[in-house]
Amino acid sequence: MEYKFIGKEFKRVDALSKLTGRARFLADIILPHMYYGIFLRASIAHGEILDIETEDAKNVEGVKAIVLGRDFPHNYGHLIKDRPIFAFDKVRYYGEAIGGVIAKTEEAARVAADKVKVSYKPLPIITHPKESLNNKEVIIREVSPTPDMVYRPVKGTNIFHYDVVKRGDVEKGFEEADIIVESEFNIAPINHVQIEPHGAIALWDEDGSLTVWSSTQAPFTVRYFLSDIFELPLNKVRVIAYYVGGGFGGKSDVGIEPMVALLAKSVPGHPVKVILSREEVFHGSFLRGNFWGRVKTGVKKDGKIVSEKVEFAMGGGGSGEFGGTVVDGAFKSAVGPYEIENVHAVGYGVYTNLPPTGAFRGYGHPETHWMIERQRDIIARKLGIDPVVLRKKNILKPGSINIIGQKIEEHNGNLEKCLDLVVEELDWPNNIGHIDKKNKKAYGKGFALLQKSPVMPTNAASSAILKLNDDGTVNLTVGTQEIGQGIDTALTQIAAEALGISPEKIKLVPYRDTDLYPYEWQTVASRGVWSVGNAIIMAADEVKHKMRKVAKEIFSVDEEDIVVEDGLVFPQGEKEKAITYKDLAIGYTLPEGSGIGGPIVGAGYFIPEGLVYPDPETGQGNSAAEWTFGAQGVEIEVDLITGKVKILKAVTAIDAGTIINPENARGQVVGAMAMALSIAQREAIVISKEGKIRNDSLTDYKISTIRDVPSEYKVFFVETEEETGPFGARSLAEHGMVAMAPALANALYNALGVEFFKLPITFEDIALAIDEKKIV
Amino acid sequence: MKKIIKLRVNGEDYEILVEPYWTLLKVLRDVLGFTGPKEGCGIGECGACTVYIDDKPVKSCLVLGVEVNGANITTIEGLSQNKKISGIQKAFIDEGAVQCGFCTPGMVMAINALYTNVSDPGEDDIKEALKGHLCRCTGYETIVKAAKRAKEYYKR
Amino acid sequence: MLIPFEYIKFDSIKDASVFLKEHGDDAHILAGGTDVIVKIRARKLKPKYLVDIKGIEGLKGIEKDRDKIVIGALTTANEVAKNTHIKEYFPVLKDGAWTLGDYEIRNRATIGGNICNGSPSADTVIPLLVYDAKVIIASDEGERVEALDKFFKGPGKVNLGPGEILKNIILNIPDYPVKGKFFRVSRVEGMDLASLNMAILVANPDSISDRKVRISIGAVAPVPLRVYELEEFLSGKEFTKEIFDKAKEILLNNLNPREGSLRATPYYKKRMAVHYLSWLFEEI
């Protein structure tokens, strides 16, 4: 379809303020009479808290209060209730907060916090998910199932949640198969490394109402949890959020807000501000948990996959509330974007002595795709057929049934076309890999496929309000957050298209405030454009409807004969009589002077209809709202001396439906590719045998710098219009993360003939493999 | 013990009372309200806090306020003067190089400094100037493009 | 955030030295601050007084004094890397200095600070060692000269007595032909600490009999390492395959990288050191 503003160039609405330093972030906020808080953090990874000595700390000048977990022994959670505000009985990971100090200055709070002495009874630690899954001796957290619990903990184990998919009969499938391929995979835990550290400010009024300013991706979810924890009505909790300096999921789960609120409760009238240090971001926010998995695949000689058994465990850290849903996400992609008759997949979330697992761009999908897309190449090699051919024999197409029993429709997107675009860009199957001994370099190409749906509750809703101003310009308010993804810009374009006026006339009011802005579930799952976009279209319809109602009086015609188009309102066929939005914005004045109508406001909402909970025994059911498919590839050069990999080209072809803003959409895909490659090539939380995170700084947790990223990025958009999306758009922002790691490892095999099964694949791993294989 | 220091920031003179252990970044942000420079790590690794001391770019989280008594400081807020933004800021808009915006002020300061030292920087000069600036959003593609594009504006 | 300390600035070595002596471990010198502030922030260093020496005359700049180059301890890494004398006579030092931190760090970081920080992989120290640098150490009681090689006592520990301040670095301009190279590998290609750095200098490279070799390596021992045994072995030798095999053995025997480093494994460090050594046999 041809649109006026959708798919057209439109510069980011937040660019200028971010370039001049005017844009506001949480840390920029300083309030009158503000105090500062510092959290007390555990110095061991697992143990019972015996005694906490605070006398010396209290005597530090400027200290206002010390709050301990034991003062508020409460576990909160929506799905399992296993998150303490501050640890009170035992600590379950190094750096877990056990309380906090409030002081007049941050330095005084720091000095005092260092004087608090805690004694523990240490307990054995477990950090690897496979170890935790099989362990029955060291139970990190006891949870007894309750009737209202959404998760499925297994008594006497560290399992806090699991998901099962059963389709057909895998054992029968294996019997029918010509070959069976089994592989085991691992992924290290990682951190989001948003450049903005997490922060929050909390203020309790004397009337018992609570205001929290936060760097959150999800102000309304923060509000919900605060109201639940502190037993306040929602209209007594206000959450205000500014721009988020990078989220990637790591600011979507409720983290420090209840902690800061609990601190502030002891000093009503004084806002208490806490900004995590970078070190604290590593052990005091969320991680993408470590991951272990095993895949067994039965295949026919011609490449048809007949049976696949997948088992995986994700380390959930010390509490599972925000990690179990990552397992829920992963299981829907446990066999990737393929149609397989017989599938048995089990995914576990297990407690570990690490910081809790939360959302991370890709939400379980990069993990399962790491296994599956490696496995596909390995199978193709064993069968001696081209991995493109193998994939094409099995991929989801219109009419296919996916792992959860959904039938794939045309409008879900064209995976095969994405694959074709990527292999064409890679000039596959020519020169897929070789070693250049003379120059001590190796070259390889690899690719992988991806799918993802928004992982969310079945009732994740959005809303939007459009308000006409006197001059015909429009203010738009939404509850979704601008976290760098460009949502404010895309939604401005959607509003412009829906209202038929130029985006310059629309102001999406920056920053969010739960008291003033309409409801939004969360800014996660790449669902913003899709979900809020639909709400805006509905709001625009209401605006137009209200204008029609007034216009019919003015023109004395039936409502359905009023045309609202391009900022004009006129009776059908009589454009010369047109009045403008401006004329109607705050009410219309008839020639005799009397007013009709009134200020025009349109509200809209969206909820994904028809979603159901998956069947607990089989995982079947319509639990995924929409799917985005894609393919990714890389061309690499390996330095045989240093083991370092240079990414010569990184490619993504993605069917994200209609692209609202091509420049920003490309920015999302490119950024995701770079992030995924950074993770695949070097990122890992390094844990000491005592369970301490050793690389809790940017000195030693290295992310890709400007000299480490691909030399060239290629992005192709296939635009199969999404039936359920605004103007045919669907999810996009996470997907560039999903298949980069397996694409890289597949390329490494083609370059060196070495199979890698764990992430990251560091230059040291590669150098070792080069030496072991005596390649140089 | 607090000390009085004089700073000229973005062309304005200030005389302020600071604690000796306050970094220049903290002084600029919390005392003077120049919140453009950001703290991402506090140890000079991320580059978000870059400002100029007497026209030389430095990481202000590694400098004490008291150390630079009498200095001339430029922050991101000082790059746009008389309602006109600098060439590199313009180029960032042109190339869509802003995402979350947290690293942006530091990136802009570093590239602007590069243009004052090198009139025609190549890609390697740009990457050298930004090698201590982390961005988690963009994959740096648009940032490099913007840095190159800025050339058009600085030539004039 | 930094925990509280007092700040005091001196304009003479004498006054600074007296103060430092009087306050012992309570006082710590502040030069560029790019290491000290990081340590204070991590609370690995908790000084009561931070003693700024940037007001002291004569500690800045690079001067040529007949056959010598004198570098003031407060000269920044960028000033070292951009200096024409350094570029002309000590290119390996230029290369080392240019890899320290990034441009903005180098605008603050000083060569004296890089030395006194005592890191086993300091990027200016590794090249300075192959140039046989000497340091002048001053206090209120006078000055002493020491070979830089003798200045390091362990990770983060240098040979500075109470009240002593590193004043200058002295480099003798070689009056014979030299060829040298600085090598470095790090985890990322952008700003990063060295996982391993190494400097090789060959005097009289074109005359086998007069050849002398100097080699220093960082991050393979508790201090920046000069590999004297290897230097002696290689001096006056023709660089053949057999000699390389033997040299490799001597090199590896001298390396003792610690296990558990976050920068690189001992295996990788040794592998890269051997590779860098091969430069001698391929390029000379």
mmCIF file of N, CA, C and O in Angstrom, chain C residues 17-73:
data_model
loop_
_atom_site.group_PDB
_atom_site.id
_atom_site.type_symbol
_atom_site.label_atom_id
_atom_site.label_comp_id
_atom_site.label_asym_id
_atom_site.label_seq_id
_atom_site.Cartn_x
_atom_site.Cartn_y
_atom_site.Cartn_z
ATOM 1 N N SER C 17 57.488 16.905 49.140
ATOM 2 C CA SER C 17 58.226 15.802 49.733
ATOM 3 C C SER C 17 58.091 15.798 51.255
ATOM 4 O O SER C 17 57.839 14.750 51.862
ATOM 5 N N VAL C 18 58.234 16.964 51.844
ATOM 6 C CA VAL C 18 58.105 17.058 53.306
ATOM 7 C C VAL C 18 56.719 16.601 53.744
ATOM 8 O O VAL C 18 56.558 15.830 54.686
ATOM 9 N N PHE C 19 55.723 17.079 53.010
ATOM 10 C CA PHE C 19 54.344 16.709 53.345
ATOM 11 C C PHE C 19 54.129 15.205 53.223
ATOM 12 O O PHE C 19 53.533 14.560 54.086
ATOM 13 N N LEU C 20 54.621 14.652 52.113
ATOM 14 C CA LEU C 20 54.441 13.215 51.867
ATOM 15 C C LEU C 20 55.115 12.393 52.965
ATOM 16 O O LEU C 20 54.584 11.396 53.454
ATOM 17 N N LYS C 21 56.287 12.833 53.351
ATOM 18 C CA LYS C 21 57.044 12.116 54.373
ATOM 19 C C LYS C 21 56.301 12.162 55.706
ATOM 20 O O LYS C 21 56.143 11.158 56.392
ATOM 21 N N GLU C 22 55.786 13.331 55.982
ATOM 22 C CA GLU C 22 55.091 13.530 57.245
ATOM 23 C C GLU C 22 53.830 12.663 57.356
ATOM 24 O O GLU C 22 53.502 12.154 58.427
ATOM 25 N N HIS C 23 53.149 12.466 56.220
ATOM 26 C CA HIS C 23 51.867 11.761 56.276
ATOM 27 C C HIS C 23 51.914 10.315 55.818
ATOM 28 O O HIS C 23 50.898 9.609 55.883
ATOM 29 N N GLY C 24 53.071 9.873 55.365
ATOM 30 C CA GLY C 24 53.246 8.447 55.049
ATOM 31 C C GLY C 24 52.161 7.889 54.149
ATOM 32 O O GLY C 24 51.841 8.473 53.117
ATOM 33 N N ASP C 25 51.599 6.775 54.585
ATOM 34 C CA ASP C 25 50.585 6.101 53.768
ATOM 35 C C ASP C 25 49.266 6.863 53.670
ATOM 36 O O ASP C 25 48.416 6.531 52.846
ATOM 37 N N ASP C 26 49.092 7.886 54.529
ATOM 38 C CA ASP C 26 47.862 8.684 54.451
ATOM 39 C C ASP C 26 47.840 9.597 53.227
ATOM 40 O O ASP C 26 46.793 10.104 52.856
ATOM 41 N N ALA C 27 49.022 9.830 52.664
ATOM 42 C CA ALA C 27 49.095 10.755 51.533
ATOM 43 C C ALA C 27 49.444 9.992 50.265
ATOM 44 O O ALA C 27 50.201 9.023 50.300
ATOM 45 N N HIS C 28 48.861 10.442 49.168
ATOM 46 C CA HIS C 28 49.149 9.798 47.890
ATOM 47 C C HIS C 28 49.308 10.862 46.822
ATOM 48 O O HIS C 28 48.577 11.850 46.802
ATOM 49 N N ILE C 29 50.255 10.635 45.922
ATOM 50 C CA ILE C 29 50.505 11.624 44.873
ATOM 51 C C ILE C 29 49.424 11.563 43.807
ATOM 52 O O ILE C 29 48.999 10.486 43.391
ATOM 53 N N LEU C 30 48.993 12.746 43.346
ATOM 54 C CA LEU C 30 48.075 12.857 42.222
ATOM 55 C C LEU C 30 48.816 13.507 41.057
ATOM 56 O O LEU C 30 49.301 14.629 41.185
ATOM 57 N N ALA C 31 48.909 12.791 39.954
ATOM 58 C CA ALA C 31 49.464 13.406 38.737
ATOM 59 C C ALA C 31 48.309 13.541 37.750
ATOM 60 O O ALA C 31 47.411 14.349 37.952
ATOM 61 N N GLY C 32 48.238 12.693 36.730
ATOM 62 C CA GLY C 32 47.134 12.781 35.770
ATOM 63 C C GLY C 32 45.816 12.294 36.343
ATOM 64 O O GLY C 32 44.741 12.708 35.923
ATOM 65 N N GLY C 33 45.911 11.391 37.301
ATOM 66 C CA GLY C 33 44.705 10.924 37.988
ATOM 67 C C GLY C 33 44.007 9.752 37.327
ATOM 68 O O GLY C 33 43.084 9.176 37.908
ATOM 69 N N THR C 34 44.435 9.374 36.141
ATOM 70 C CA THR C 34 43.665 8.354 35.405
ATOM 71 C C THR C 34 43.777 6.956 36.021
ATOM 72 O O THR C 34 42.951 6.101 35.729
ATOM 73 N N ASP C 35 44.782 6.729 36.843
ATOM 74 C CA ASP C 35 44.825 5.482 37.612
ATOM 75 C C ASP C 35 44.397 5.718 39.062
ATOM 76 O O ASP C 35 43.634 4.942 39.627
ATOM 77 N N VAL C 36 44.893 6.791 39.649
ATOM 78 C CA VAL C 36 44.630 7.046 41.077
ATOM 79 C C VAL C 36 43.140 7.198 41.357
ATOM 80 O O VAL C 36 42.616 6.618 42.309
ATOM 81 N N ILE C 37 42.450 7.943 40.502
ATOM 82 C CA ILE C 37 41.018 8.162 40.767
ATOM 83 C C ILE C 37 40.242 6.859 40.611
ATOM 84 O O ILE C 37 39.316 6.587 41.376
ATOM 85 N N VAL C 38 40.661 6.033 39.663
ATOM 86 C CA VAL C 38 40.012 4.727 39.497
ATOM 87 C C VAL C 38 40.185 3.890 40.772
ATOM 88 O O VAL C 38 39.250 3.251 41.253
ATOM 89 N N LYS C 39 41.386 3.930 41.324
ATOM 90 C CA LYS C 39 41.652 3.137 42.547
ATOM 91 C C LYS C 39 40.904 3.676 43.762
ATOM 92 O O LYS C 39 40.450 2.903 44.606
ATOM 93 N N ILE C 40 40.806 4.999 43.845
ATOM 94 C CA ILE C 40 40.073 5.577 44.979
ATOM 95 C C ILE C 40 38.600 5.213 44.868
ATOM 96 O O ILE C 40 37.946 4.836 45.840
ATOM 97 N N ARG C 41 38.085 5.299 43.656
ATOM 98 C CA ARG C 41 36.676 4.983 43.439
ATOM 99 C C ARG C 41 36.370 3.535 43.840
ATOM 100 O O ARG C 41 35.345 3.234 44.431
ATOM 101 N N ALA C 42 37.318 2.637 43.537
ATOM 102 C CA ALA C 42 37.137 1.225 43.895
ATOM 103 C C ALA C 42 37.448 0.968 45.367
ATOM 104 O O ALA C 42 37.329 -0.165 45.832
ATOM 105 N N ARG C 43 37.868 2.009 46.062
ATOM 106 C CA ARG C 43 38.262 1.921 47.480
ATOM 107 C C ARG C 43 39.422 0.958 47.695
ATOM 108 O O ARG C 43 39.582 0.367 48.754
ATOM 109 N N LYS C 44 40.242 0.801 46.649
ATOM 110 C CA LYS C 44 41.485 0.050 46.806
ATOM 111 C C LYS C 44 42.536 0.986 47.385
ATOM 112 O O LYS C 44 43.558 0.550 47.899
ATOM 113 N N LEU C 45 42.303 2.255 47.223
ATOM 114 C CA LEU C 45 43.197 3.278 47.747
ATOM 115 C C LEU C 45 42.312 4.235 48.545
ATOM 116 O O LEU C 45 41.301 4.705 48.034
ATOM 117 N N LYS C 46 42.700 4.458 49.824
ATOM 118 C CA LYS C 46 41.887 5.356 50.638
ATOM 119 C C LYS C 46 42.764 6.436 51.268
ATOM 120 O O LYS C 46 42.990 6.433 52.476
ATOM 121 N N PRO C 47 43.260 7.340 50.445
ATOM 122 C CA PRO C 47 44.166 8.356 50.988
ATOM 123 C C PRO C 47 43.409 9.372 51.844
ATOM 124 O O PRO C 47 42.234 9.632 51.604
ATOM 125 N N LYS C 48 44.124 9.894 52.818
ATOM 126 C CA LYS C 48 43.556 11.000 53.586
ATOM 127 C C LYS C 48 43.847 12.302 52.822
ATOM 128 O O LYS C 48 43.056 13.220 52.821
ATOM 129 N N TYR C 49 45.022 12.304 52.201
ATOM 130 C CA TYR C 49 45.417 13.489 51.432
ATOM 131 C C TYR C 49 45.815 13.071 50.022
ATOM 132 O O TYR C 49 46.598 12.131 49.862
ATOM 133 N N LEU C 50 45.303 13.790 49.074
ATOM 134 C CA LEU C 50 45.757 13.603 47.702
ATOM 135 C C LEU C 50 46.653 14.789 47.375
ATOM 136 O O LEU C 50 46.234 15.941 47.488
ATOM 137 N N VAL C 51 47.882 14.487 47.038
ATOM 138 C CA VAL C 51 48.890 15.540 46.883
ATOM 139 C C VAL C 51 49.120 15.805 45.402
ATOM 140 O O VAL C 51 49.746 15.011 44.698
ATOM 141 N N ASP C 52 48.562 16.923 44.931
ATOM 142 C CA ASP C 52 48.676 17.273 43.515
ATOM 143 C C ASP C 52 50.055 17.871 43.264
ATOM 144 O O ASP C 52 50.423 18.882 43.869
ATOM 145 N N ILE C 53 50.812 17.235 42.367
ATOM 146 C CA ILE C 53 52.167 17.743 42.074
ATOM 147 C C ILE C 53 52.209 18.505 40.759
ATOM 148 O O ILE C 53 53.276 18.892 40.286
ATOM 149 N N LYS C 54 51.031 18.747 40.174
ATOM 150 C CA LYS C 54 51.037 19.398 38.852
ATOM 151 C C LYS C 54 51.452 20.865 38.920
ATOM 152 O O LYS C 54 51.711 21.480 37.884
ATOM 153 N N GLY C 55 51.545 21.411 40.112
ATOM 154 C CA GLY C 55 51.992 22.799 40.223
ATOM 155 C C GLY C 55 53.510 22.934 40.305
ATOM 156 O O GLY C 55 54.047 24.051 40.340
ATOM 157 N N ILE C 56 54.204 21.814 40.330
ATOM 158 C CA ILE C 56 55.667 21.878 40.511
ATOM 159 C C ILE C 56 56.361 22.158 39.186
ATOM 160 O O ILE C 56 56.104 21.494 38.187
ATOM 161 N N GLU C 57 57.214 23.159 39.206
ATOM 162 C CA GLU C 57 57.968 23.550 37.998
ATOM 163 C C GLU C 57 58.958 22.448 37.616
ATOM 164 O O GLU C 57 59.481 21.741 38.481
ATOM 165 N N GLY C 58 59.218 22.320 36.361
ATOM 166 C CA GLY C 58 60.313 21.445 35.920
ATOM 167 C C GLY C 58 59.960 19.974 35.813
ATOM 168 O O GLY C 58 60.832 19.144 35.586
ATOM 169 N N LEU C 59 58.710 19.643 35.995
ATOM 170 C CA LEU C 59 58.316 18.238 35.870
ATOM 171 C C LEU C 59 57.608 17.966 34.553
ATOM 172 O O LEU C 59 57.182 16.853 34.290
ATOM 173 N N LYS C 60 57.470 19.022 33.761
ATOM 174 C CA LYS C 60 56.730 18.855 32.514
ATOM 175 C C LYS C 60 57.639 19.067 31.315
ATOM 176 O O LYS C 60 58.581 19.834 31.370
ATOM 177 N N GLY C 61 57.341 18.391 30.247
ATOM 178 C CA GLY C 61 58.013 18.675 28.986
ATOM 179 C C GLY C 61 59.152 17.723 28.660
ATOM 180 O O GLY C 61 59.596 16.930 29.500
ATOM 181 N N ILE C 62 59.610 17.825 27.429
ATOM 182 C CA ILE C 62 60.658 16.941 26.927
ATOM 183 C C ILE C 62 61.782 17.798 26.373
ATOM 184 O O ILE C 62 61.547 18.675 25.542
ATOM 185 N N GLU C 63 62.987 17.570 26.873
ATOM 186 C CA GLU C 63 64.118 18.399 26.435
ATOM 187 C C GLU C 63 65.246 17.540 25.917
ATOM 188 O O GLU C 63 65.520 16.475 26.467
ATOM 189 N N LYS C 64 65.910 18.040 24.899
ATOM 190 C CA LYS C 64 67.093 17.351 24.391
ATOM 191 C C LYS C 64 68.310 18.037 24.992
ATOM 192 O O LYS C 64 68.444 19.263 24.945
ATOM 193 N N ASP C 65 69.135 17.197 25.597
ATOM 194 C CA ASP C 65 70.326 17.742 26.243
ATOM 195 C C ASP C 65 71.512 16.975 25.664
ATOM 196 O O ASP C 65 71.847 15.891 26.145
ATOM 197 N N ARG C 66 72.117 17.515 24.609
ATOM 198 C CA ARG C 66 73.188 16.837 23.852
ATOM 199 C C ARG C 66 72.809 15.400 23.487
ATOM 200 O O ARG C 66 71.932 15.184 22.660
ATOM 201 N N ASP C 67 73.363 14.396 24.145
ATOM 202 C CA ASP C 67 73.099 13.007 23.764
ATOM 203 C C ASP C 67 71.985 12.384 24.592
ATOM 204 O O ASP C 67 71.820 11.174 24.622
ATOM 205 N N LYS C 68 71.254 13.236 25.274
ATOM 206 C CA LYS C 68 70.198 12.704 26.142
ATOM 207 C C LYS C 68 68.863 13.382 25.851
ATOM 208 O O LYS C 68 68.813 14.521 25.409
ATOM 209 N N ILE C 69 67.803 12.633 26.180
ATOM 210 C CA ILE C 69 66.463 13.230 26.180
ATOM 211 C C ILE C 69 65.961 13.134 27.622
ATOM 212 O O ILE C 69 66.039 12.070 28.245
ATOM 213 N N VAL C 70 65.486 14.251 28.120
ATOM 214 C CA VAL C 70 64.956 14.266 29.484
ATOM 215 C C VAL C 70 63.449 14.502 29.414
ATOM 216 O O VAL C 70 62.993 15.504 28.857
ATOM 217 N N ILE C 71 62.707 13.554 29.945
ATOM 218 C CA ILE C 71 61.242 13.665 29.929
ATOM 219 C C ILE C 71 60.762 13.961 31.350
ATOM 220 O O ILE C 71 61.070 13.216 32.283
ATOM 221 N N GLY C 72 60.023 15.041 31.486
ATOM 222 C CA GLY C 72 59.448 15.360 32.797
ATOM 223 C C GLY C 72 58.367 14.353 33.149
ATOM 224 O O GLY C 72 57.596 13.919 32.281
ATOM 225 N N ALA C 73 58.305 13.975 34.410
ATOM 226 C CA ALA C 73 57.362 12.930 34.824
ATOM 227 C C ALA C 73 55.909 13.310 34.552
ATOM 228 O O ALA C 73 55.064 12.450 34.354
#
